[in-house]
């Protein structure tokens, strides 16, 4: 299947220049709260990508028949139904992760990425580009989550996905896990560092004022 | 007495923004000056105080396992909690719409100053988060739920106004170019959150 250049832009743009988290500042809430370990971060990223893609498709199919005034409620209901399905599936197959994510699975409903994409893209485009747009934005959101989760778990508890990666010899030599990394504020600080690196490489994204 | 300590706890110890990072999107986007930040903070508090008791009643008399007992014996087994997310968000969205219409009708000046923020509140994570935390914590009565809503709203207001004040002062400081705007805002939020963590040891 050959992708045209426009579809490519739709799919890859959100990974870099149009990243939902570090450029458009959408969906920060959940990005910060679930990243103290790598595993919940990955699960959350997959869940958000799927919900965004399918909500985009549904709204794009319905876009001609939704009255303008009540579109927000319609969008919220579609998203809430999808999230309920995801949350039930997680409860059935990954109960421990579901416990760690607690209310944040439910909060996918109010994840601004979803509403942002539905408003900005799905209402004006066909189902297939909308699907790609959803996947692209989900992945763009996902890699930031995974990077933050990776560093927080590695430095905070010396493990990755629950396996020990920091050798015991290092602990014997006096190395200690950085407990501060497990605290929520460090997630914001890490995102700030990602933004810093990203904007240093993409000069056109830098802002003039504070 | 319980209600007061709950309010104080939810303002400082369980601050919506600094402890749970809820409502960050609008927190970052609308904290550029103190006046608009204050307006949004008041609106969020208002919606939280009103939707939490409503969702509490729904949770306890309609959704929870066995909550429909008052309808008769045959309903005692019904568990509708699967739908809680849908119901909560529907209540919040329709409530925001209602508030918007009421304000538009009775106070056009307030409406024009708040106008753009009102629809945004429907997707503010702090509001839905409040309802979901309420569901987890199983408060004793409606009053406690309202108190929790009030405390969380004030905590959110405090955070966004503080942030806006700092950002207004930031105009005069020299910030590295790639960090300007978004980056420095994140770092300030992180520092403020670390500051707020000093409250976490307090037992009220």
CSV table of N, CA and C in Angstrom, one decimal, chain A residues 4-156:
chain,number,residue,atom,x,y,z
A,4,UNK,N,0.4,8.3,0.0
A,4,UNK,CA,0.7,9.6,-0.7
A,4,UNK,C,1.4,10.5,0.3
A,5,UNK,N,2.0,11.6,-0.2
A,5,UNK,CA,2.8,12.5,0.6
A,5,UNK,C,1.9,13.1,1.7
A,6,UNK,N,0.6,13.4,1.4
A,6,UNK,CA,-0.3,14.0,2.3
A,6,UNK,C,-0.6,13.1,3.5
A,7,UNK,N,-0.8,11.8,3.2
A,7,UNK,CA,-1.1,10.9,4.2
A,7,UNK,C,0.1,10.7,5.1
A,8,UNK,N,1.3,10.7,4.5
A,8,UNK,CA,2.5,10.6,5.3
A,8,UNK,C,2.6,11.8,6.3
A,9,UNK,N,2.3,13.0,5.8
A,9,UNK,CA,2.4,14.1,6.6
A,9,UNK,C,1.4,14.0,7.8
A,10,UNK,N,0.2,13.4,7.5
A,10,UNK,CA,-0.8,13.3,8.5
A,10,UNK,C,-0.3,12.3,9.6
A,11,UNK,N,0.4,11.2,9.1
A,11,UNK,CA,0.8,10.2,10.1
A,11,UNK,C,2.1,10.6,10.8
A,12,UNK,N,3.1,11.2,10.2
A,12,UNK,CA,4.4,11.4,10.8
A,12,UNK,C,4.5,12.8,11.5
A,13,UNK,N,3.7,13.8,11.0
A,13,UNK,CA,3.8,15.1,11.6
A,13,UNK,C,3.7,15.1,13.1
A,14,UNK,N,2.7,14.4,13.6
A,14,UNK,CA,2.5,14.5,15.1
A,14,UNK,C,3.7,13.9,15.9
A,15,UNK,N,4.5,13.1,15.2
A,15,UNK,CA,5.6,12.5,15.9
A,15,UNK,C,6.7,13.6,16.2
A,16,UNK,N,6.8,14.6,15.4
A,16,UNK,CA,7.9,15.5,15.5
A,16,UNK,C,7.4,17.0,15.6
A,17,UNK,N,7.2,17.6,14.5
A,17,UNK,CA,6.9,19.1,14.4
A,17,UNK,C,5.6,19.4,15.0
A,18,UNK,N,4.6,18.5,15.0
A,18,UNK,CA,3.3,18.8,15.5
A,18,UNK,C,2.9,18.0,16.7
A,19,UNK,N,4.0,17.6,17.5
A,19,UNK,CA,3.7,16.7,18.6
A,19,UNK,C,2.7,17.2,19.5
A,20,UNK,N,1.6,16.4,19.9
A,20,UNK,CA,0.6,16.9,20.7
A,20,UNK,C,1.0,17.3,22.1
A,21,UNK,N,2.0,16.6,22.7
A,21,UNK,CA,2.4,16.9,24.0
A,21,UNK,C,3.3,18.1,24.1
A,22,UNK,N,4.5,18.0,23.4
A,22,UNK,CA,5.5,19.0,23.6
A,22,UNK,C,5.4,20.2,22.7
A,23,UNK,N,4.5,20.1,21.7
A,23,UNK,CA,4.4,21.3,20.9
A,23,UNK,C,3.0,22.0,21.1
A,24,UNK,N,1.9,21.1,21.0
A,24,UNK,CA,0.6,21.7,21.1
A,24,UNK,C,0.1,21.7,22.6
A,25,UNK,N,0.9,21.2,23.5
A,25,UNK,CA,0.5,21.1,24.9
A,25,UNK,C,-0.9,20.5,25.2
A,26,UNK,N,-1.1,19.4,24.6
A,26,UNK,CA,-2.4,18.7,24.9
A,26,UNK,C,-2.1,17.4,25.6
A,27,UNK,N,-3.1,17.0,26.5
A,27,UNK,CA,-3.0,15.7,27.1
A,27,UNK,C,-1.9,15.6,28.1
A,28,UNK,N,-1.5,16.8,28.7
A,28,UNK,CA,-0.4,16.7,29.7
A,28,UNK,C,-0.8,16.0,31.0
A,29,UNK,N,-2.0,16.1,31.4
A,29,UNK,CA,-2.4,15.6,32.7
A,29,UNK,C,-2.0,14.1,32.9
A,30,UNK,N,-2.5,13.3,31.9
A,30,UNK,CA,-2.2,11.9,32.1
A,30,UNK,C,-0.7,11.6,31.7
A,31,UNK,N,-0.1,12.4,30.9
A,31,UNK,CA,1.3,12.1,30.5
A,31,UNK,C,2.1,12.1,31.7
A,32,UNK,N,1.8,13.0,32.7
A,32,UNK,CA,2.7,13.1,33.9
A,32,UNK,C,2.4,12.1,34.9
A,33,UNK,N,1.1,11.8,35.1
A,33,UNK,CA,0.7,11.0,36.2
A,33,UNK,C,1.0,9.5,36.1
A,34,UNK,N,1.1,9.0,34.9
A,34,UNK,CA,1.2,7.5,34.8
A,34,UNK,C,2.7,7.1,34.4
A,35,UNK,N,3.6,8.0,34.5
A,35,UNK,CA,4.9,7.7,34.0
A,35,UNK,C,6.0,7.3,35.0
A,36,UNK,N,5.6,7.0,36.2
A,36,UNK,CA,6.6,6.6,37.2
A,36,UNK,C,7.2,5.3,36.9
A,37,UNK,N,6.5,4.4,36.2
A,37,UNK,CA,7.1,3.2,35.7
A,37,UNK,C,6.9,3.1,34.2
A,38,UNK,N,7.7,2.2,33.6
A,38,UNK,CA,7.6,2.1,32.1
A,38,UNK,C,6.3,1.4,31.6
A,39,UNK,N,6.0,0.3,32.4
A,39,UNK,CA,4.9,-0.5,31.9
A,39,UNK,C,3.5,0.3,31.8
A,40,UNK,N,3.1,0.9,32.9
A,40,UNK,CA,1.8,1.7,32.7
A,40,UNK,C,1.9,2.7,31.6
A,41,UNK,N,3.1,3.3,31.4
A,41,UNK,CA,3.3,4.3,30.4
A,41,UNK,C,3.0,3.8,29.0
A,42,UNK,N,3.5,2.5,28.8
A,42,UNK,CA,3.3,1.9,27.5
A,42,UNK,C,1.8,1.6,27.3
A,43,UNK,N,1.2,1.0,28.4
A,43,UNK,CA,-0.2,0.6,28.3
A,43,UNK,C,-1.1,1.8,28.0
A,44,UNK,N,-0.8,2.9,28.7
A,44,UNK,CA,-1.5,4.2,28.5
A,44,UNK,C,-1.4,4.7,27.1
A,45,UNK,N,-0.1,4.6,26.6
A,45,UNK,CA,0.1,5.1,25.2
A,45,UNK,C,-0.7,4.3,24.2
A,46,UNK,N,-0.7,3.0,24.4
A,46,UNK,CA,-1.5,2.2,23.4
A,46,UNK,C,-3.0,2.5,23.6
A,47,UNK,N,-3.5,2.6,24.8
A,47,UNK,CA,-4.9,2.9,25.0
A,47,UNK,C,-5.3,4.2,24.4
A,48,UNK,N,-4.5,5.2,24.6
A,48,UNK,CA,-4.8,6.5,24.0
A,48,UNK,C,-4.8,6.5,22.5
A,49,UNK,N,-3.8,5.8,21.9
A,49,UNK,CA,-3.7,5.7,20.4
A,49,UNK,C,-4.9,5.1,19.9
A,50,UNK,N,-5.4,3.9,20.5
A,50,UNK,CA,-6.5,3.2,20.0
A,50,UNK,C,-7.8,4.1,20.1
A,51,UNK,N,-8.0,4.7,21.3
A,51,UNK,CA,-9.2,5.5,21.5
A,51,UNK,C,-9.2,6.7,20.5
A,52,UNK,N,-8.1,7.4,20.4
A,52,UNK,CA,-8.1,8.5,19.4
A,52,UNK,C,-8.4,8.1,18.0
A,53,UNK,N,-7.8,7.0,17.6
A,53,UNK,CA,-8.0,6.5,16.2
A,53,UNK,C,-9.5,6.2,16.0
A,54,UNK,N,-10.1,5.4,16.9
A,54,UNK,CA,-11.4,5.0,16.6
A,54,UNK,C,-12.4,6.1,16.8
A,55,UNK,N,-12.2,7.0,17.8
A,55,UNK,CA,-13.1,8.1,18.0
A,55,UNK,C,-13.0,9.0,16.8
A,56,UNK,N,-11.8,9.2,16.2
A,56,UNK,CA,-11.7,10.0,15.0
A,56,UNK,C,-12.5,9.4,13.9
A,57,UNK,N,-12.4,8.0,13.7
A,57,UNK,CA,-13.2,7.4,12.6
A,57,UNK,C,-14.7,7.6,12.8
A,58,UNK,N,-15.2,7.3,14.1
A,58,UNK,CA,-16.6,7.4,14.3
A,58,UNK,C,-17.1,8.8,14.0
A,59,UNK,N,-16.4,9.8,14.6
A,59,UNK,CA,-16.9,11.2,14.4
A,59,UNK,C,-16.8,11.6,13.0
A,60,UNK,N,-15.7,11.1,12.3
A,60,UNK,CA,-15.6,11.5,10.9
A,60,UNK,C,-16.8,10.9,10.1
A,61,UNK,N,-17.2,9.7,10.4
A,61,UNK,CA,-18.4,9.1,9.7
A,61,UNK,C,-19.7,9.9,10.0
A,62,UNK,N,-19.7,10.4,11.3
A,62,UNK,CA,-21.0,11.1,11.7
A,62,UNK,C,-20.9,12.6,11.4
A,63,UNK,N,-19.8,13.1,10.8
A,63,UNK,CA,-19.6,14.5,10.8
A,63,UNK,C,-20.7,15.3,10.1
A,64,UNK,N,-21.3,14.7,9.1
A,64,UNK,CA,-22.3,15.4,8.3
A,64,UNK,C,-23.7,15.5,9.0
A,65,UNK,N,-23.9,14.6,10.0
A,65,UNK,CA,-25.2,14.5,10.6
A,65,UNK,C,-25.3,15.1,12.0
A,66,UNK,N,-24.1,15.5,12.6
A,66,UNK,CA,-24.1,16.1,13.9
A,66,UNK,C,-24.5,17.6,13.9
A,67,UNK,N,-25.6,18.0,14.6
A,67,UNK,CA,-25.9,19.4,14.7
A,67,UNK,C,-24.7,20.1,15.4
A,68,UNK,N,-24.4,21.3,14.9
A,68,UNK,CA,-23.2,22.0,15.4
A,68,UNK,C,-23.3,22.3,16.9
A,69,UNK,N,-24.4,22.7,17.4
A,69,UNK,CA,-24.6,23.2,18.8
A,69,UNK,C,-24.3,22.1,19.8
A,70,UNK,N,-24.6,20.9,19.5
A,70,UNK,CA,-24.5,19.8,20.5
A,70,UNK,C,-23.3,18.9,20.2
A,71,UNK,N,-22.4,19.3,19.3
A,71,UNK,CA,-21.3,18.4,18.9
A,71,UNK,C,-20.4,18.0,20.0
A,72,UNK,N,-20.2,18.9,21.0
A,72,UNK,CA,-19.3,18.6,22.0
A,72,UNK,C,-19.8,17.4,22.9
A,73,UNK,N,-21.1,17.5,23.1
A,73,UNK,CA,-21.7,16.4,23.9
A,73,UNK,C,-21.6,15.1,23.1
A,74,UNK,N,-21.9,15.1,21.8
A,74,UNK,CA,-21.9,13.9,21.0
A,74,UNK,C,-20.5,13.3,21.0
A,75,UNK,N,-19.5,14.2,20.9
A,75,UNK,CA,-18.1,13.7,20.9
A,75,UNK,C,-17.7,13.1,22.2
A,76,UNK,N,-18.2,13.8,23.3
A,76,UNK,CA,-17.8,13.2,24.6
A,76,UNK,C,-18.5,11.9,24.8
A,77,UNK,N,-19.7,11.7,24.3
A,77,UNK,CA,-20.4,10.4,24.5
A,77,UNK,C,-19.7,9.3,23.8
A,78,UNK,N,-19.3,9.6,22.5
A,78,UNK,CA,-18.6,8.6,21.7
A,78,UNK,C,-17.3,8.2,22.4
A,79,UNK,N,-16.5,9.2,22.9
A,79,UNK,CA,-15.2,9.0,23.5
A,79,UNK,C,-15.5,8.2,24.8
A,80,UNK,N,-16.5,8.6,25.6
A,80,UNK,CA,-16.7,7.9,26.9
A,80,UNK,C,-17.1,6.5,26.6
A,81,UNK,N,-17.8,6.2,25.6
A,81,UNK,CA,-18.2,4.8,25.3
A,81,UNK,C,-16.9,4.0,25.0
A,82,UNK,N,-16.1,4.5,24.1
A,82,UNK,CA,-14.8,3.8,23.8
A,82,UNK,C,-13.9,3.6,25.0
A,83,UNK,N,-13.8,4.6,25.8
A,83,UNK,CA,-13.0,4.5,27.0
A,83,UNK,C,-13.5,3.5,28.0
A,84,UNK,N,-14.9,3.4,28.1
A,84,UNK,CA,-15.4,2.4,29.0
A,84,UNK,C,-15.0,1.0,28.5
A,85,UNK,N,-15.1,0.8,27.1
A,85,UNK,CA,-14.7,-0.5,26.6
A,85,UNK,C,-13.2,-0.8,26.9
A,86,UNK,N,-12.3,0.2,26.7
A,86,UNK,CA,-10.9,0.0,27.0
A,86,UNK,C,-10.7,-0.3,28.5
A,87,UNK,N,-11.4,0.4,29.3
A,87,UNK,CA,-11.2,0.2,30.8
A,87,UNK,C,-11.7,-1.2,31.2
A,88,UNK,N,-12.8,-1.7,30.6
A,88,UNK,CA,-13.3,-3.1,30.9
A,88,UNK,C,-12.3,-4.1,30.4
A,89,UNK,N,-11.7,-3.9,29.2
A,89,UNK,CA,-10.7,-4.8,28.7
A,89,UNK,C,-9.5,-4.9,29.6
A,90,UNK,N,-9.0,-3.7,30.0
A,90,UNK,CA,-7.9,-3.7,30.9
A,90,UNK,C,-8.2,-4.4,32.2
A,91,UNK,N,-9.3,-4.2,32.8
A,91,UNK,CA,-9.7,-4.8,34.0
A,91,UNK,C,-9.7,-6.3,33.8
A,92,UNK,N,-10.1,-6.8,32.7
A,92,UNK,CA,-10.1,-8.3,32.4
A,92,UNK,C,-8.7,-8.9,32.2
A,93,UNK,N,-7.9,-8.2,31.4
A,93,UNK,CA,-6.6,-8.8,31.0
A,93,UNK,C,-5.4,-8.3,31.7
A,94,UNK,N,-5.4,-7.1,32.2
A,94,UNK,CA,-4.2,-6.5,32.8
A,94,UNK,C,-4.6,-5.8,34.1
A,95,UNK,N,-5.1,-6.6,35.1
A,95,UNK,CA,-5.7,-6.0,36.3
A,95,UNK,C,-4.7,-5.2,37.1
A,96,UNK,N,-3.4,-5.7,37.2
A,96,UNK,CA,-2.4,-4.9,38.0
A,96,UNK,C,-2.2,-3.6,37.4
A,97,UNK,N,-2.0,-3.5,36.1
A,97,UNK,CA,-1.7,-2.3,35.4
A,97,UNK,C,-2.9,-1.3,35.6
A,98,UNK,N,-4.1,-1.9,35.5
A,98,UNK,CA,-5.3,-1.1,35.6
A,98,UNK,C,-5.4,-0.5,37.0
A,99,UNK,N,-4.9,-1.2,38.0
A,99,UNK,CA,-4.9,-0.7,39.4
A,99,UNK,C,-3.9,0.5,39.5
A,100,UNK,N,-2.7,0.3,38.8
A,100,UNK,CA,-1.8,1.4,38.9
A,100,UNK,C,-2.3,2.7,38.2
A,101,UNK,N,-3.0,2.5,37.1
A,101,UNK,CA,-3.5,3.6,36.3
A,101,UNK,C,-4.6,4.3,37.0
A,102,UNK,N,-5.3,3.6,37.9
A,102,UNK,CA,-6.5,4.1,38.6
A,102,UNK,C,-7.4,5.0,37.8
A,103,UNK,N,-7.6,6.2,38.3
A,103,UNK,CA,-8.6,7.0,37.6
A,103,UNK,C,-8.1,7.5,36.2
A,104,UNK,N,-6.8,7.3,35.9
A,104,UNK,CA,-6.3,7.9,34.7
A,104,UNK,C,-6.8,7.2,33.4
A,105,UNK,N,-7.3,6.0,33.5
A,105,UNK,CA,-8.0,5.4,32.4
A,105,UNK,C,-9.2,6.2,32.1
A,106,UNK,N,-10.0,6.4,33.1
A,106,UNK,CA,-11.2,7.2,32.9
A,106,UNK,C,-11.0,8.6,32.4
A,107,UNK,N,-9.8,9.1,32.8
A,107,UNK,CA,-9.6,10.5,32.4
A,107,UNK,C,-9.1,10.6,31.0
A,108,UNK,N,-9.0,9.5,30.3
A,108,UNK,CA,-8.7,9.6,28.8
A,108,UNK,C,-9.9,10.4,28.2
A,109,UNK,N,-11.1,10.2,28.8
A,109,UNK,CA,-12.2,10.9,28.2
A,109,UNK,C,-11.9,12.4,28.1
A,110,UNK,N,-11.3,13.0,29.1
A,110,UNK,CA,-11.1,14.4,29.0
A,110,UNK,C,-9.7,14.8,28.5
A,111,UNK,N,-9.0,13.8,28.0
A,111,UNK,CA,-7.7,14.0,27.4
A,111,UNK,C,-7.9,15.0,26.3
A,112,UNK,N,-7.2,16.1,26.4
A,112,UNK,CA,-7.4,17.2,25.4
A,112,UNK,C,-7.0,16.8,24.0
A,113,UNK,N,-6.1,15.8,23.9
A,113,UNK,CA,-5.7,15.3,22.5
A,113,UNK,C,-6.9,14.9,21.8
A,114,UNK,N,-7.7,14.1,22.5
A,114,UNK,CA,-8.9,13.6,21.8
A,114,UNK,C,-9.8,14.7,21.3
A,115,UNK,N,-10.2,15.6,22.2
A,115,UNK,CA,-11.1,16.6,21.7
A,115,UNK,C,-10.5,17.5,20.7
A,116,UNK,N,-9.2,17.7,20.9
A,116,UNK,CA,-8.5,18.6,19.9
A,116,UNK,C,-8.5,18.0,18.5
A,117,UNK,N,-8.2,16.7,18.4
A,117,UNK,CA,-8.1,16.0,17.1
A,117,UNK,C,-9.5,15.9,16.5
A,118,UNK,N,-10.5,15.6,17.4
A,118,UNK,CA,-11.9,15.5,16.9
A,118,UNK,C,-12.3,16.8,16.3
A,119,UNK,N,-12.1,17.9,17.0
A,119,UNK,CA,-12.5,19.2,16.6
A,119,UNK,C,-11.7,19.7,15.3
A,120,UNK,N,-10.4,19.5,15.4
A,120,UNK,CA,-9.5,20.0,14.4
A,120,UNK,C,-9.4,19.2,13.1
A,121,UNK,N,-9.6,17.9,13.3
A,121,UNK,CA,-9.3,17.0,12.1
A,121,UNK,C,-10.6,16.2,11.7
A,122,UNK,N,-11.1,15.4,12.6
A,122,UNK,CA,-12.1,14.5,12.2
A,122,UNK,C,-13.4,15.2,11.7
A,123,UNK,N,-13.7,16.4,12.2
A,123,UNK,CA,-14.9,17.1,11.7
A,123,UNK,C,-14.8,17.5,10.2
A,124,UNK,N,-13.5,17.6,9.7
A,124,UNK,CA,-13.4,18.1,8.3
A,124,UNK,C,-12.8,17.1,7.4
A,125,UNK,N,-12.5,15.8,7.8
A,125,UNK,CA,-11.9,14.9,6.9
A,125,UNK,C,-12.6,13.5,6.9
A,126,UNK,N,-12.3,12.7,5.9
A,126,UNK,CA,-12.9,11.4,5.8
A,126,UNK,C,-12.3,10.4,6.8
A,127,UNK,N,-12.9,9.2,6.9
A,127,UNK,CA,-12.6,8.3,7.9
A,127,UNK,C,-11.1,7.8,7.8
A,128,UNK,N,-10.6,7.5,6.6
A,128,UNK,CA,-9.3,6.9,6.6
A,128,UNK,C,-8.2,7.9,7.0
A,129,UNK,N,-8.1,9.1,6.5
A,129,UNK,CA,-7.1,10.1,7.0
A,129,UNK,C,-7.3,10.3,8.5
A,130,UNK,N,-8.6,10.3,8.9
A,130,UNK,CA,-8.8,10.6,10.4
A,130,UNK,C,-8.2,9.4,11.2
A,131,UNK,N,-8.4,8.2,10.7
A,131,UNK,CA,-7.8,7.1,11.4
A,131,UNK,C,-6.3,7.2,11.5
A,132,UNK,N,-5.6,7.6,10.4
A,132,UNK,CA,-4.2,7.8,10.4
A,132,UNK,C,-3.8,8.9,11.3
A,133,UNK,N,-4.6,10.0,11.3
A,133,UNK,CA,-4.3,11.1,12.2
A,133,UNK,C,-4.4,10.7,13.7
A,134,UNK,N,-5.4,9.9,14.0
A,134,UNK,CA,-5.5,9.4,15.4
A,134,UNK,C,-4.3,8.6,15.8
A,135,UNK,N,-3.9,7.6,14.9
A,135,UNK,CA,-2.8,6.8,15.2
A,135,UNK,C,-1.5,7.6,15.4
A,136,UNK,N,-1.3,8.6,14.4
A,136,UNK,CA,-0.1,9.4,14.5
A,136,UNK,C,-0.1,10.2,15.8
A,137,UNK,N,-1.2,10.8,16.2
A,137,UNK,CA,-1.2,11.6,17.4
A,137,UNK,C,-1.0,10.7,18.6
A,138,UNK,N,-1.6,9.5,18.6
A,138,UNK,CA,-1.4,8.6,19.7
A,138,UNK,C,0.0,8.2,19.8
A,139,UNK,N,0.7,8.0,18.7
A,139,UNK,CA,2.1,7.6,18.8
A,139,UNK,C,3.0,8.8,19.2
A,140,UNK,N,2.6,10.0,18.8
A,140,UNK,CA,3.4,11.2,19.2
A,140,UNK,C,3.3,11.4,20.7
A,141,UNK,N,2.0,11.1,21.2
A,141,UNK,CA,1.8,11.2,22.7
A,141,UNK,C,2.6,10.1,23.3
A,142,UNK,N,2.6,8.9,22.7
A,142,UNK,CA,3.2,7.7,23.3
A,142,UNK,C,4.7,7.8,23.5
A,143,UNK,N,5.4,8.3,22.5
A,143,UNK,CA,6.9,8.3,22.6
A,143,UNK,C,7.3,9.2,23.7
A,144,UNK,N,6.6,10.3,23.9
A,144,UNK,CA,7.0,11.2,25.1
A,144,UNK,C,6.8,10.5,26.4
A,145,UNK,N,5.6,9.8,26.5
A,145,UNK,CA,5.3,9.0,27.7
A,145,UNK,C,6.4,8.0,28.0
A,146,UNK,N,6.8,7.2,26.9
A,146,UNK,CA,7.7,6.2,27.0
A,146,UNK,C,9.1,6.7,27.4
A,147,UNK,N,9.5,7.8,26.8
A,147,UNK,CA,10.8,8.4,27.2
A,147,UNK,C,10.8,8.8,28.7
A,148,UNK,N,9.7,9.5,29.1
A,148,UNK,CA,9.7,9.9,30.5
A,148,UNK,C,9.6,8.7,31.4
A,149,UNK,N,8.8,7.7,31.1
A,149,UNK,CA,8.7,6.5,31.9
A,149,UNK,C,10.0,5.8,32.0
A,150,UNK,N,10.8,5.7,30.9
A,150,UNK,CA,12.1,5.1,30.8
A,150,UNK,C,13.0,5.7,31.9
A,151,UNK,N,13.2,7.0,31.8
A,151,UNK,CA,14.1,7.6,32.7
A,151,UNK,C,13.7,7.6,34.1
A,152,UNK,N,12.4,7.8,34.3
A,152,UNK,CA,11.9,7.7,35.7
A,152,UNK,C,12.1,6.4,36.4
A,153,UNK,N,11.8,5.3,35.6
A,153,UNK,CA,12.0,4.0,36.2
A,153,UNK,C,13.5,3.6,36.4
A,154,UNK,N,14.3,4.0,35.3
A,154,UNK,CA,15.7,3.6,35.4
A,154,UNK,C,16.4,4.3,36.6
A,155,UNK,N,16.2,5.7,36.7
A,155,UNK,CA,16.9,6.4,37.7
A,155,UNK,C,16.2,6.3,39.1
A,156,UNK,N,14.9,6.1,39.0
A,156,UNK,CA,14.1,6.1,40.3
A,156,UNK,C,14.2,4.7,41.0
